[in-house]
CSV table of C-alpha atoms in Angstrom, one decimal:
chain,number,residue,atom,x,y,z
A,1228,MET,CA,12.5,4.7,20.1
A,1229,PHE,CA,11.9,8.5,19.6
A,1230,VAL,CA,11.8,10.6,16.9
A,1231,ALA,CA,14.5,12.9,17.3
A,1232,VAL,CA,14.3,16.5,15.3
A,1233,GLU,CA,17.0,18.7,14.5
A,1234,PRO,CA,18.6,20.9,16.0
A,1235,PHE,CA,18.8,18.2,18.7
A,1236,ASP,CA,17.8,19.0,22.0
A,1237,VAL,CA,18.3,16.4,25.2
A,1238,LEU,CA,16.9,13.3,26.4
A,1239,ILE,CA,15.6,13.6,30.2
A,1240,LEU,CA,15.6,10.1,31.6
A,1241,SER,CA,14.0,10.2,35.5
A,1242,VAL,CA,14.0,7.1,38.0
A,1243,ALA,CA,10.9,7.4,40.0
A,1244,ASP,CA,9.8,5.4,43.3
A,1245,LYS,CA,6.1,4.1,43.2
A,1246,GLY,CA,4.9,4.2,46.6
A,1247,ALA,CA,1.7,2.5,48.2
A,1248,SER,CA,-0.8,4.7,47.0
A,1249,ASP,CA,0.5,4.4,43.0
A,1250,LYS,CA,2.0,7.4,43.6
A,1251,TYR,CA,5.7,7.9,42.0
A,1252,GLU,CA,8.1,10.4,44.0
A,1253,VAL,CA,11.2,11.4,41.5
A,1254,LEU,CA,14.5,10.1,42.8
A,1255,GLY,CA,16.4,11.8,40.2
A,1256,ARG,CA,17.1,12.1,36.5
A,1257,CYS,CA,19.5,11.8,33.7
A,1258,VAL,CA,20.1,14.6,31.1
A,1259,VAL,CA,21.8,13.3,28.3
A,1260,PRO,CA,22.5,16.2,25.2
A,1261,LEU,CA,21.8,14.8,22.1
A,1262,SER,CA,24.5,16.4,20.3
A,1263,ASP,CA,26.9,14.1,22.4
A,1264,VAL,CA,25.6,11.0,21.4
A,1265,GLU,CA,27.0,9.5,18.4
A,1266,MET,CA,25.2,8.3,15.0
A,1267,ARG,CA,24.8,4.6,14.4
A,1268,LEU,CA,24.8,3.8,10.7
A,1269,ASP,CA,25.0,0.4,10.1
A,1270,GLU,CA,23.6,-2.8,12.4
A,1271,LYS,CA,27.1,-2.4,14.7
A,1272,PRO,CA,26.1,-2.8,18.4
A,1273,VAL,CA,25.8,0.3,20.5
A,1274,ARG,CA,28.2,0.6,23.4
A,1275,CYS,CA,26.9,1.1,26.5
A,1276,LEU,CA,27.9,3.9,28.8
A,1277,TRP,CA,27.6,4.7,32.6
A,1278,TYR,CA,25.6,7.8,32.8
A,1279,GLU,CA,25.0,10.1,36.2
A,1280,PHE,CA,21.6,10.3,38.2
A,1281,VAL,CA,21.2,14.1,39.8
A,1282,LYS,CA,19.1,14.9,42.3
A,1283,GLN,CA,17.4,17.8,40.8
A,1284,GLU,CA,16.6,19.9,43.7
A,1285,LYS,CA,19.7,19.3,45.5
A,1286,ILE,CA,21.8,19.3,41.9
A,1287,ARG,CA,24.0,16.0,43.8
A,1288,SER,CA,24.7,13.0,42.4
A,1289,VAL,CA,22.4,9.5,43.6
A,1290,GLY,CA,23.7,7.1,41.1
A,1291,ASN,CA,24.5,5.7,37.8
A,1292,ILE,CA,22.8,3.8,35.2
A,1293,LEU,CA,24.5,1.9,32.2
A,1294,MET,CA,22.5,2.8,28.9
A,1295,SER,CA,23.3,2.1,25.3
A,1296,ILE,CA,22.0,5.6,23.0
A,1297,SER,CA,22.6,6.2,19.9
A,1298,LEU,CA,20.8,7.9,17.0
A,1299,GLU,CA,19.7,6.0,14.0
A,1300,GLY,CA,20.8,7.1,11.1
A,1301,GLY,CA,20.3,4.0,8.9
A,1302,TYR,CA,16.9,4.1,9.3
A,1303,HIS,CA,14.0,6.6,7.5
A,1304,VAL,CA,11.0,7.8,9.5
A,1305,LEU,CA,8.0,7.6,6.9
A,1306,ASP,CA,5.4,10.4,7.7
A,1307,LYS,CA,3.0,8.2,5.5
A,1308,SER,CA,2.6,4.6,4.1
A,1309,THR,CA,5.8,3.2,2.2
A,1310,CYS,CA,3.5,2.7,-0.9
A,1311,ASP,CA,2.8,6.6,-0.8
A,1312,SER,CA,5.9,8.2,0.4
A,1313,SER,CA,8.0,10.9,-1.2
A,1314,ASP,CA,11.1,10.3,0.3
A,1315,LEU,CA,13.0,7.0,1.0
A,1316,ARG,CA,16.0,8.4,2.1
A,1317,THR,CA,18.0,7.5,5.6
A,1318,THR,CA,18.2,10.1,8.2
A,1319,ALA,CA,21.8,10.1,8.0
A,1320,LYS,CA,23.2,12.6,5.1
A,1321,GLN,CA,26.3,10.6,4.7
A,1322,LEU,CA,24.4,7.4,3.3
A,1323,TRP,CA,22.6,9.3,0.5
A,1324,LYS,CA,22.5,8.4,-2.8
A,1325,SER,CA,23.3,11.1,-5.4
A,1326,SER,CA,20.1,12.0,-7.2
A,1327,VAL,CA,18.6,10.5,-10.3
A,1328,GLY,CA,17.1,13.5,-11.8
A,1329,VAL,CA,14.9,16.7,-11.3
A,1330,LEU,CA,11.2,16.6,-10.9
A,1331,GLU,CA,9.8,20.0,-12.4
A,1332,LEU,CA,5.8,20.9,-11.8
A,1333,GLY,CA,3.9,23.5,-13.1
A,1334,ILE,CA,0.4,24.7,-11.4
A,1335,LEU,CA,-1.3,26.3,-13.7
A,1336,ASN,CA,-5.0,27.2,-13.3
A,1337,ALA,CA,-8.4,25.5,-12.2
A,1338,GLN,CA,-11.9,25.3,-13.8
A,1339,ALA,CA,-15.2,24.8,-12.4
A,1340,LEU,CA,-14.3,24.9,-8.5
A,1341,LYS,CA,-17.6,24.2,-6.2
A,1342,PRO,CA,-17.9,27.2,-4.4
A,1343,MET,CA,-17.0,26.7,-0.8
A,1344,LYS,CA,-18.6,29.7,1.2
A,1345,ARG,CA,-20.7,32.7,1.0
A,1346,ARG,CA,-19.4,36.1,1.0
A,1347,ASP,CA,-21.6,39.3,0.3
A,1348,GLY,CA,-24.5,36.8,-0.4
A,1349,GLN,CA,-22.4,35.6,-3.6
A,1350,ALA,CA,-21.3,31.8,-3.7
A,1351,THR,CA,-17.2,32.3,-3.7
A,1352,THR,CA,-13.7,30.2,-3.4
A,1353,ASP,CA,-10.6,31.5,-2.4
A,1354,ALA,CA,-8.2,28.7,-3.7
A,1355,TYR,CA,-4.9,27.8,-3.6
A,1356,CYS,CA,-2.4,24.6,-3.9
A,1357,VAL,CA,-0.2,22.9,-1.4
A,1358,ALA,CA,2.7,20.5,-3.0
A,1359,LYS,CA,4.5,17.9,-1.5
A,1360,TYR,CA,7.5,15.7,-2.4
A,1361,GLY,CA,10.0,14.9,0.1
A,1362,VAL,CA,10.6,17.0,2.8
A,1363,LYS,CA,10.0,20.0,0.3
A,1364,TRP,CA,6.5,21.9,1.0
A,1365,VAL,CA,5.7,24.8,-1.8
A,1366,THR,CA,2.3,26.6,-1.6
A,1367,THR,CA,0.8,28.6,-4.0
A,1368,ARG,CA,-0.8,32.2,-3.6
A,1369,THR,CA,-4.4,32.6,-2.8
A,1370,ILE,CA,-6.8,33.6,-5.5
A,1371,THR,CA,-9.7,35.3,-3.8
A,1372,ASP,CA,-13.3,35.5,-5.3
A,1373,SER,CA,-12.8,33.1,-8.2
A,1374,LEU,CA,-13.9,29.6,-9.3
A,1375,SER,CA,-11.7,28.9,-12.0
A,1376,PRO,CA,-8.6,30.6,-10.5
A,1377,THR,CA,-5.3,31.0,-12.3
A,1378,TRP,CA,-1.9,30.4,-10.6
A,1379,ASN,CA,1.1,30.0,-13.3
A,1380,GLU,CA,3.5,28.9,-10.7
A,1381,HIS,CA,6.3,26.5,-11.0
A,1382,TYR,CA,8.6,24.4,-8.6
A,1383,THR,CA,11.3,21.8,-8.7
A,1384,TRP,CA,12.7,18.9,-6.6
A,1385,GLU,CA,15.3,16.6,-6.6
A,1386,VAL,CA,14.2,13.1,-7.2
A,1387,PHE,CA,16.5,10.3,-5.3
A,1388,ASP,CA,14.0,7.5,-6.0
A,1389,PRO,CA,11.7,7.1,-9.0
A,1390,CYS,CA,9.2,5.2,-7.0
A,1391,THR,CA,7.9,7.8,-5.2
A,1392,VAL,CA,4.4,10.1,-5.5
A,1393,LEU,CA,4.4,13.6,-6.0
A,1394,THR,CA,1.0,15.1,-3.9
A,1395,ILE,CA,-1.0,17.9,-4.8
A,1396,GLY,CA,-4.0,19.5,-2.5
A,1397,VAL,CA,-5.9,22.5,-3.6
A,1398,PHE,CA,-8.1,24.0,-0.6
A,1399,ASP,CA,-10.0,27.1,0.2
A,1400,ASP,CA,-8.2,29.7,2.5
A,1401,SER,CA,-11.0,30.4,5.4
A,1402,ASN,CA,-8.6,33.0,6.7
A,1403,LEU,CA,-8.4,35.8,4.2
A,1404,GLN,CA,-10.3,38.2,6.5
A,1405,GLY,CA,-7.8,38.2,9.8
A,1406,GLY,CA,-5.0,37.6,8.1
A,1407,ASP,CA,-3.3,35.2,10.5
A,1408,LYS,CA,-4.9,32.0,11.1
A,1409,VAL,CA,-7.9,31.9,13.2
A,1410,GLU,CA,-8.1,29.3,15.9
A,1411,GLY,CA,-10.9,26.7,14.8
A,1412,VAL,CA,-11.2,28.1,11.9
A,1413,LYS,CA,-10.1,25.4,9.2
A,1414,ASP,CA,-9.3,25.8,5.2
A,1415,SER,CA,-11.5,23.6,3.4
A,1416,ARG,CA,-10.6,20.4,1.2
A,1417,ILE,CA,-11.5,20.9,-2.5
A,1418,GLY,CA,-9.4,17.6,-3.9
A,1419,LYS,CA,-6.2,16.4,-4.2
A,1420,VAL,CA,-4.0,14.4,-7.1
A,1421,ARG,CA,-1.4,11.9,-6.8
A,1422,ILE,CA,1.9,11.1,-9.6
A,1423,ARG,CA,3.6,8.3,-9.3
A,1424,LEU,CA,6.9,9.3,-10.9
A,1425,SER,CA,7.6,6.2,-12.7
A,1426,THR,CA,4.5,6.4,-14.5
A,1427,LEU,CA,6.2,9.5,-16.2
A,1428,GLN,CA,8.1,9.2,-19.3
A,1429,THR,CA,12.0,10.9,-19.0
A,1430,ASP,CA,11.9,14.5,-20.2
A,1431,ARG,CA,8.6,14.5,-21.7
A,1432,VAL,CA,6.3,17.0,-20.3
A,1433,TYR,CA,2.9,15.8,-19.3
A,1434,ALA,CA,0.1,18.6,-19.6
A,1435,ARG,CA,-3.2,17.8,-18.6
A,1436,SER,CA,-6.1,18.4,-16.5
A,1437,TYR,CA,-7.1,16.6,-12.9
A,1438,GLN,CA,-10.4,15.6,-11.8
A,1439,LEU,CA,-10.7,16.8,-8.3
A,1440,MET,CA,-13.1,15.1,-6.1
A,1441,LEU,CA,-13.4,15.2,-2.7
A,1442,PHE,CA,-14.4,12.3,-0.3
A,1443,HIS,CA,-16.4,12.2,3.1
A,1444,ASN,CA,-19.2,10.4,4.9
A,1445,THR,CA,-22.1,11.1,2.5
A,1446,GLY,CA,-20.1,10.2,-0.5
A,1447,VAL,CA,-18.1,11.3,-3.5
A,1448,ARG,CA,-18.6,14.8,-4.8
A,1449,LYS,CA,-16.7,16.2,-8.3
A,1450,THR,CA,-15.7,19.5,-6.7
A,1451,GLY,CA,-13.2,20.9,-10.4
A,1452,GLU,CA,-10.6,20.4,-12.2
A,1453,ILE,CA,-6.9,21.3,-11.7
A,1454,TYR,CA,-4.9,21.7,-14.7
A,1455,LEU,CA,-0.9,20.7,-14.5
A,1456,THR,CA,2.3,20.5,-16.2
A,1457,VAL,CA,5.0,17.8,-15.3
A,1458,ARG,CA,8.1,16.8,-16.0
A,1459,PHE,CA,10.6,13.7,-14.8
A,1460,ILE,CA,14.3,15.3,-15.6
A,1461,CYS,CA,16.3,12.3,-15.7
A,1462,SER,CA,20.2,12.7,-14.8
A,1463,SER,CA,20.6,8.9,-16.2
A,1464,SER,CA,18.9,6.1,-17.5
A,1465,LEU,CA,21.1,4.0,-16.0
A,1466,ASN,CA,20.8,5.1,-12.3
A,1467,THR,CA,17.6,5.1,-12.6
A,1468,THR,CA,17.3,1.8,-13.7
A,1469,TYR,CA,19.4,0.6,-11.2
A,1470,MET,CA,17.7,2.1,-8.7
A,1471,TYR,CA,15.0,-0.5,-9.3
A,1472,SER,CA,17.1,-3.0,-8.1
A,1473,GLN,CA,17.8,-1.8,-4.6
A,1474,PRO,CA,15.8,-2.4,-1.8
A,1475,LEU,CA,12.9,0.3,-1.1
A,1476,LEU,CA,13.6,1.3,2.4
A,1477,PRO,CA,16.9,1.6,4.0
A,1478,LYS,CA,19.2,-1.7,4.6
A,1479,MET,CA,18.7,-1.2,8.4
A,1480,HIS,CA,15.2,-1.7,7.9
A,1481,TYR,CA,15.9,-5.1,6.9
A,1482,LEU,CA,18.7,-6.1,9.1
A,1483,GLN,CA,17.2,-5.2,12.1
A,1484,ASN,CA,13.6,-4.2,11.2
A,1485,LEU,CA,10.8,-2.8,13.1
A,1486,SER,CA,7.4,-3.9,14.5
A,1487,ILE,CA,4.2,-2.7,12.9
A,1488,ALA,CA,3.4,-1.2,15.9
A,1489,ASP,CA,7.1,0.5,15.8
A,1490,GLU,CA,6.5,2.1,12.5
A,1491,SER,CA,3.1,3.2,13.6
A,1492,TYR,CA,4.3,5.2,16.4
A,1493,LEU,CA,6.9,6.9,14.9
A,1494,ARG,CA,5.3,7.4,11.9
A,1495,HIS,CA,2.4,9.4,13.9
A,1496,HIS,CA,5.0,11.3,16.3
A,1497,ALA,CA,6.8,12.2,13.0
A,1498,GLN,CA,3.6,13.6,11.5
A,1499,GLN,CA,3.1,15.3,14.5
A,1500,ILE,CA,6.1,17.2,14.4
A,1501,ILE,CA,5.5,18.3,10.7
A,1502,ILE,CA,2.3,19.8,11.6
A,1503,MET,CA,3.8,21.7,14.5
A,1504,ARG,CA,6.4,23.2,12.1
A,1505,LEU,CA,4.4,24.2,8.9
A,1506,LYS,CA,2.4,25.8,11.6
A,1507,CYS,CA,5.0,27.9,12.4
A,1508,ALA,CA,6.1,28.6,8.9
A,1509,ASP,CA,6.0,31.8,6.6
A,1510,PRO,CA,3.4,31.3,5.7
A,1511,PRO,CA,1.5,29.0,8.2
A,1512,MET,CA,0.3,25.6,7.1
A,1513,GLY,CA,-2.8,24.7,8.9
A,1514,LYS,CA,-3.2,21.5,10.8
A,1515,GLU,CA,-5.8,20.2,8.5
A,1516,VAL,CA,-4.0,20.7,5.4
A,1517,VAL,CA,-1.3,18.9,6.5
A,1518,GLU,CA,-3.3,16.0,7.7
A,1519,TYR,CA,-4.9,16.1,4.3
A,1520,MET,CA,-1.7,15.6,2.1
A,1521,LEU,CA,-0.3,13.1,4.4
A,1522,GLU,CA,-3.5,11.1,5.2
A,1523,ILE,CA,-3.9,11.4,8.4
A,1524,GLY,CA,-7.2,10.4,10.0
A,1525,PRO,CA,-8.8,7.3,11.1
A,1526,SER,CA,-7.7,4.1,9.6
A,1527,MET,CA,-10.2,1.3,10.8
A,1528,TRP,CA,-13.0,-1.2,9.6
A,1529,SER,CA,-14.1,0.1,6.3
A,1530,ILE,CA,-16.6,-2.2,4.0
A,1531,ARG,CA,-15.8,0.0,1.4
A,1532,LYS,CA,-11.8,-0.7,1.2
A,1533,SER,CA,-12.5,-4.4,2.3
A,1534,ARG,CA,-14.8,-4.6,-1.4
A,1535,VAL,CA,-12.1,-2.6,-3.0
A,1536,ASN,CA,-9.7,-5.2,-1.9
A,1537,PHE,CA,-11.4,-8.6,-2.8
A,1538,PHE,CA,-12.6,-7.0,-6.4
A,1539,ARG,CA,-8.7,-6.3,-6.5
A,1540,LEU,CA,-7.7,-10.4,-6.0
A,1541,MET,CA,-10.5,-11.4,-8.2
A,1542,ALA,CA,-9.8,-9.3,-10.7
A,1543,ILE,CA,-6.1,-11.1,-10.9
A,1544,LEU,CA,-7.5,-14.4,-10.4
A,1545,GLU,CA,-10.1,-14.0,-13.0
A,1546,ALA,CA,-8.0,-12.8,-15.8
A,1547,VAL,CA,-5.9,-15.7,-15.7
A,1548,ALA,CA,-8.8,-18.4,-15.0
A,1549,LYS,CA,-10.5,-16.6,-17.9
A,1550,ARG,CA,-7.4,-16.7,-20.5
A,1551,PHE,CA,-7.2,-20.3,-19.2
A,1552,ASP,CA,-11.2,-21.0,-19.6
A,1553,HIS,CA,-10.7,-19.8,-23.2
A,1554,ILE,CA,-7.9,-22.0,-24.1
A,1555,CYS,CA,-9.5,-25.3,-22.7
A,1556,ASN,CA,-12.9,-24.6,-24.0
A,1557,TRP,CA,-11.8,-24.0,-27.6
A,1558,ARG,CA,-13.6,-20.4,-27.4
A,1559,ASN,CA,-11.0,-19.6,-30.1
A,1560,PRO,CA,-10.1,-22.9,-32.2
A,1561,ILE,CA,-7.0,-21.5,-33.8
A,1562,ILE,CA,-5.5,-20.3,-30.4
A,1563,THR,CA,-5.9,-23.6,-28.9
A,1564,PHE,CA,-4.9,-25.6,-31.7
A,1565,LEU,CA,-1.8,-22.9,-32.0
A,1566,ILE,CA,-1.1,-24.4,-27.9
A,1567,HIS,CA,-1.6,-28.1,-29.0
A,1568,ILE,CA,1.3,-27.9,-31.4
A,1569,LEU,CA,3.3,-25.7,-29.2
A,1570,PHE,CA,2.6,-28.2,-26.1
A,1571,ILE,CA,3.9,-30.7,-27.9
A,1572,ILE,CA,7.0,-29.0,-29.3
A,1573,LEU,CA,7.8,-28.4,-25.9
A,1574,VAL,CA,7.0,-31.9,-24.6
A,1575,LEU,CA,9.6,-33.4,-27.0
A,1576,ASN,CA,11.8,-30.8,-26.5
A,1577,PRO,CA,11.6,-29.5,-22.9
A,1578,LYS,CA,14.6,-27.7,-22.9
A,1579,LEU,CA,12.6,-25.4,-24.7
A,1580,ILE,CA,10.0,-24.7,-21.8
A,1581,LEU,CA,12.0,-21.3,-20.4
A,1582,PRO,CA,13.4,-19.9,-23.4
A,1583,THR,CA,9.5,-20.0,-24.8
A,1584,PHE,CA,8.2,-19.2,-21.5
A,1585,PHE,CA,10.1,-15.6,-21.4
A,1586,LEU,CA,10.1,-15.2,-25.3
A,1587,SER,CA,6.0,-15.1,-24.8
A,1588,LEU,CA,6.5,-12.3,-22.2
A,1589,SER,CA,8.3,-10.6,-24.1
A,1590,LEU,CA,6.1,-10.8,-26.8
A,1591,ILE,CA,3.2,-9.9,-25.2
A,1592,SER,CA,5.0,-7.0,-23.6
A,1593,ILE,CA,5.5,-5.8,-26.9
A,1594,TRP,CA,2.5,-6.3,-28.3
A,1595,ASN,CA,0.5,-4.3,-25.1
A,1596,TYR,CA,3.0,-1.2,-26.0
A,1597,ARG,CA,0.3,0.0,-28.3
A,1598,LYS,CA,-1.9,0.2,-25.4
A,1599,LYS,CA,0.4,2.1,-23.0
A,1600,PRO,CA,-1.1,4.8,-21.2
A,1601,MET,CA,-0.1,8.1,-22.2
A,1602,HIS,CA,-0.6,10.2,-19.1
A,1603,PRO,CA,-0.3,9.0,-15.3
A,1604,PRO,CA,-3.6,7.2,-14.2
A,1605,LEU,CA,-6.6,9.0,-12.4
A,1606,THR,CA,-8.4,8.3,-9.6
A,1607,ASP,CA,-10.8,5.6,-10.7
A,1608,ILE,CA,-14.3,6.1,-8.6
A,1609,CYS,CA,-15.3,2.7,-9.6
A,1610,LEU,CA,-12.5,1.2,-8.8
A,1611,SER,CA,-12.9,2.8,-5.1
A,1612,CYS,CA,-16.2,1.5,-4.9
A,1613,ALA,CA,-16.8,5.0,-3.8
A,1614,ASP,CA,-20.2,5.5,-6.3
A,1615,THR,CA,-21.6,2.4,-4.7
A,1616,ALA,CA,-21.0,2.8,-1.0
A,1617,LEU,CA,-24.2,3.3,0.9
A,1618,PRO,CA,-24.3,5.9,3.3
A,1619,ASP,CA,-24.1,3.8,6.4
A,1620,GLU,CA,-20.8,2.3,5.5
A,1621,LEU,CA,-19.3,5.7,4.6
A,1622,SER,CA,-20.6,6.8,8.0
A,1623,GLU,CA,-18.7,4.2,9.9
A,1624,GLU,CA,-15.8,4.4,7.7
A,1625,PHE,CA,-15.4,8.1,8.8
A,1626,ASP,CA,-16.1,7.1,12.3
A,1627,GLY,CA,-13.3,7.8,14.8
A,1628,PHE,CA,-12.4,5.5,17.8
A,1629,PRO,CA,-14.0,5.2,20.1
A,1630,THR,CA,-17.2,5.4,17.9
A,1631,SER,CA,-19.2,8.7,18.7
A,1632,PHE,CA,-22.7,6.9,17.4
A,1633,SER,CA,-25.7,5.8,19.6
A,1634,PRO,CA,-25.7,2.1,21.3
A,1635,ASP,CA,-28.7,1.3,18.6
A,1636,ILE,CA,-26.3,1.9,15.7
A,1637,VAL,CA,-23.2,0.5,16.8
A,1638,SER,CA,-25.3,-2.8,17.6
A,1639,MET,CA,-26.4,-2.9,13.8
A,1640,ARG,CA,-23.0,-2.1,12.9
A,1641,TYR,CA,-21.8,-4.9,14.8
A,1642,ASP,CA,-24.3,-7.4,13.7
A,1643,ARG,CA,-23.2,-6.8,10.2
A,1644,LEU,CA,-19.6,-7.3,11.2
A,1645,ARG,CA,-20.8,-10.3,12.6
A,1646,MET,CA,-22.2,-11.3,9.1
A,1647,ILE,CA,-19.4,-10.5,6.9
A,1648,ALA,CA,-17.1,-12.3,10.1
A,1649,ALA,CA,-19.4,-15.5,9.3
A,1650,THR,CA,-18.4,-15.6,5.5
A,1651,ILE,CA,-14.7,-15.1,6.3
A,1652,GLN,CA,-15.3,-17.9,8.8
A,1653,THR,CA,-16.7,-20.2,6.4
A,1654,VAL,CA,-13.9,-19.6,3.8
A,1655,VAL,CA,-11.5,-20.4,6.2
A,1656,GLY,CA,-13.1,-23.5,7.4
A,1657,ASP,CA,-13.0,-24.5,3.8
A,1658,TRP,CA,-9.7,-24.0,3.4
A,1659,ALA,CA,-8.6,-26.3,6.5
A,1660,THR,CA,-11.0,-28.7,5.6
A,1661,GLN,CA,-9.5,-29.5,2.1
A,1662,GLY,CA,-6.1,-29.8,3.7
A,1663,GLU,CA,-7.4,-31.9,6.2
A,1664,ARG,CA,-8.5,-34.2,3.4
A,1665,LEU,CA,-5.0,-34.2,1.7
A,1666,LEU,CA,-3.4,-35.4,5.1
A,1667,SER,CA,-6.4,-38.4,5.8
A,1668,LEU,CA,-5.6,-39.9,2.5
A,1669,ARG,CA,-2.4,-41.8,4.1
A,1670,SER,CA,-4.2,-41.7,7.6
A,1671,TRP,CA,-6.2,-44.8,7.7
A,1672,ARG,CA,-9.2,-42.8,9.3
A,1673,ASP,CA,-11.0,-43.9,6.3
A,1674,PRO,CA,-9.8,-47.5,5.9
A,1675,ARG,CA,-11.6,-47.8,2.5
A,1676,ALA,CA,-10.4,-44.3,1.3
A,1677,THR,CA,-6.7,-45.2,2.2
A,1678,ALA,CA,-6.5,-48.4,0.8
A,1679,VAL,CA,-8.4,-47.2,-2.9
A,1680,PHE,CA,-5.3,-44.6,-2.7
A,1681,LEU,CA,-2.7,-47.1,-1.6
A,1682,ILE,CA,-3.2,-49.3,-4.6
A,1683,PHE,CA,-3.8,-46.1,-7.0
A,1684,CYS,CA,-0.3,-45.1,-5.8
A,1685,LEU,CA,1.3,-48.4,-6.1
A,1686,VAL,CA,-0.5,-49.0,-9.8
A,1687,SER,CA,0.3,-45.2,-10.9
A,1688,SER,CA,4.4,-45.9,-9.5
A,1689,ILE,CA,4.2,-48.7,-11.9
A,1690,LEU,CA,3.0,-47.1,-14.8
A,1691,PHE,CA,5.2,-44.4,-15.0
A,1692,ILE,CA,8.2,-46.6,-14.7
A,1693,VAL,CA,6.8,-48.5,-17.9
A,1694,THR,CA,5.6,-45.4,-19.5
A,1695,PRO,CA,7.8,-42.6,-20.6
A,1696,PHE,CA,7.3,-39.2,-18.9
A,1697,ARG,CA,6.7,-37.3,-22.5
A,1698,VAL,CA,3.8,-39.8,-23.5
A,1699,VAL,CA,2.1,-38.9,-19.6
A,1700,THR,CA,2.5,-35.1,-20.2
A,1701,LEU,CA,1.3,-35.4,-23.5
A,1702,LEU,CA,-1.7,-37.2,-22.4
A,1703,THR,CA,-2.4,-34.9,-19.1
A,1704,GLY,CA,-2.4,-31.7,-21.2
A,1705,PHE,CA,-4.9,-33.5,-24.2
A,1706,TYR,CA,-7.0,-34.1,-21.3
A,1707,THR,CA,-6.9,-30.8,-20.0
A,1708,LEU,CA,-7.3,-29.4,-23.4
A,1709,ARG,CA,-9.9,-31.4,-24.7
A,1710,HIS,CA,-13.2,-30.1,-26.9
A,1711,PRO,CA,-16.0,-29.5,-24.9
A,1712,TRP,CA,-18.1,-31.9,-26.7
A,1713,PHE,CA,-15.8,-34.6,-24.4
A,1714,ARG,CA,-16.4,-32.6,-21.1
A,1715,PHE,CA,-19.2,-33.5,-18.6
A,1716,LYS,CA,-20.9,-31.2,-16.3
A,1717,LEU,CA,-21.0,-33.6,-13.5
A,1718,PRO,CA,-17.7,-33.9,-11.4
A,1719,SER,CA,-14.9,-36.1,-12.1
A,1720,MET,CA,-14.1,-39.5,-10.0
A,1721,THR,CA,-11.0,-37.7,-8.4
A,1722,LEU,CA,-13.0,-35.3,-7.1
A,1723,ASN,CA,-16.0,-37.1,-5.7
A,1724,PHE,CA,-13.1,-39.2,-4.2
A,1725,PHE,CA,-11.8,-36.5,-2.3
A,1726,ARG,CA,-14.9,-34.6,-0.9
A,1727,ARG,CA,-15.8,-38.0,0.5
A,1728,LEU,CA,-12.5,-38.1,2.7
A,1729,PRO,CA,-12.9,-37.4,6.4
A,1730,THR,CA,-12.5,-33.9,8.2
A,1731,SER,CA,-12.3,-32.8,11.9
A,1732,THR,CA,-15.7,-31.4,11.5
A,1733,ASP,CA,-16.7,-34.4,13.1
A,1734,CYS,CA,-14.9,-34.0,16.4
A,1735,MET,CA,-16.1,-30.0,16.4
A,1736,LEU,CA,-18.7,-28.8,19.0
């Protein structure tokens, strides 16, 4: 698969003969104009055609080859990751759906920008903004010699999916003196803002300042504020809501999905094509600007990102466990007492379980309405662990591939990585141990334990036959919600029995 760009050119396929010394002799080539290639819109197979190979020097036929060639109109080539993309439409325009609204952006001014260079002995900044949504890139005029520039420029985009992201970047123009872009002179980054359209209320004007931050290998630095106005005008609330039930990507991505390697390969080539096109635009846009807007860079190992993902997962688990722990340990006796009453009602009338569950979720959502955010969320330094990352961790995160550091530093980082991998290895081993203990209950590897388990299962089956299920459920719930007076710090008999079961660690080297 290749990335084809309009206006379409030709596909050139060469056939070569490999010699004994790894030298290739071109036997012929086939030139296929892409304008003659059919566009596939669904998962139907592409018909195969015979194509003629021609000797380049003598322009004579040297053979034929059977190929199936098609332009894949049902796919979409992403220029960013799916969760941060601003355009999710198919390649074929005939498959596009009607727009669901219009996005309006006003880039008003910036305040307290950090100076990015010195001119005539004065620290200054020549700031301009770049905004990207969908395939449309816009650039504001450059305000020279000002740390508080005012643009007052407004732009609009058509919106085809509300779950997309608008990106605004602020840069310092380093090419004012020369007029045209000078090779080797790069515009400096000042900061970037991302706004997800789904967090915007319909037809409401959001006017506020956004903090600009620059994150690099020395840490995070606040570089100023930018004042924006954003409004999402929805043409039909019903169509916008209907989009939430549709697949995020075009259907072909699910009917004949691409591998992760193919997606990365195509995304990389699409990004390079965008860089080349914007470089030739009027006014031209530097490669460093496009890379920053598309977040092109080394996406290698990062201790900071690993820590962030771990904290995100733990925050979710902790929120659930904390609420359950408060109920079981009677932190709020009134709520726990109400839970007891609700539990008895649900056990006596199981038909109310699902209605009560969904009713509770709806009441919680209504209660949380008073806490809804008034503005789109901002970049969170604490959530990103950018303020607690060590300098060496940041240096490793921004290091390219292959590494450019000395062997001593690489050796130190390798040892640190081994320590982290050892922790992951231990956790995975613990999960495997618990699974093997479950399987050992019926394998007679420990005859005493399996015999006890067998007797327990036989007795439990008789008790569950004799005892009504509602009584068993009530006793289990009351035992789980028992008061802390009846709780003990020592592990239970069941947990002690489970931890004594054998595992495969005895057979490992």
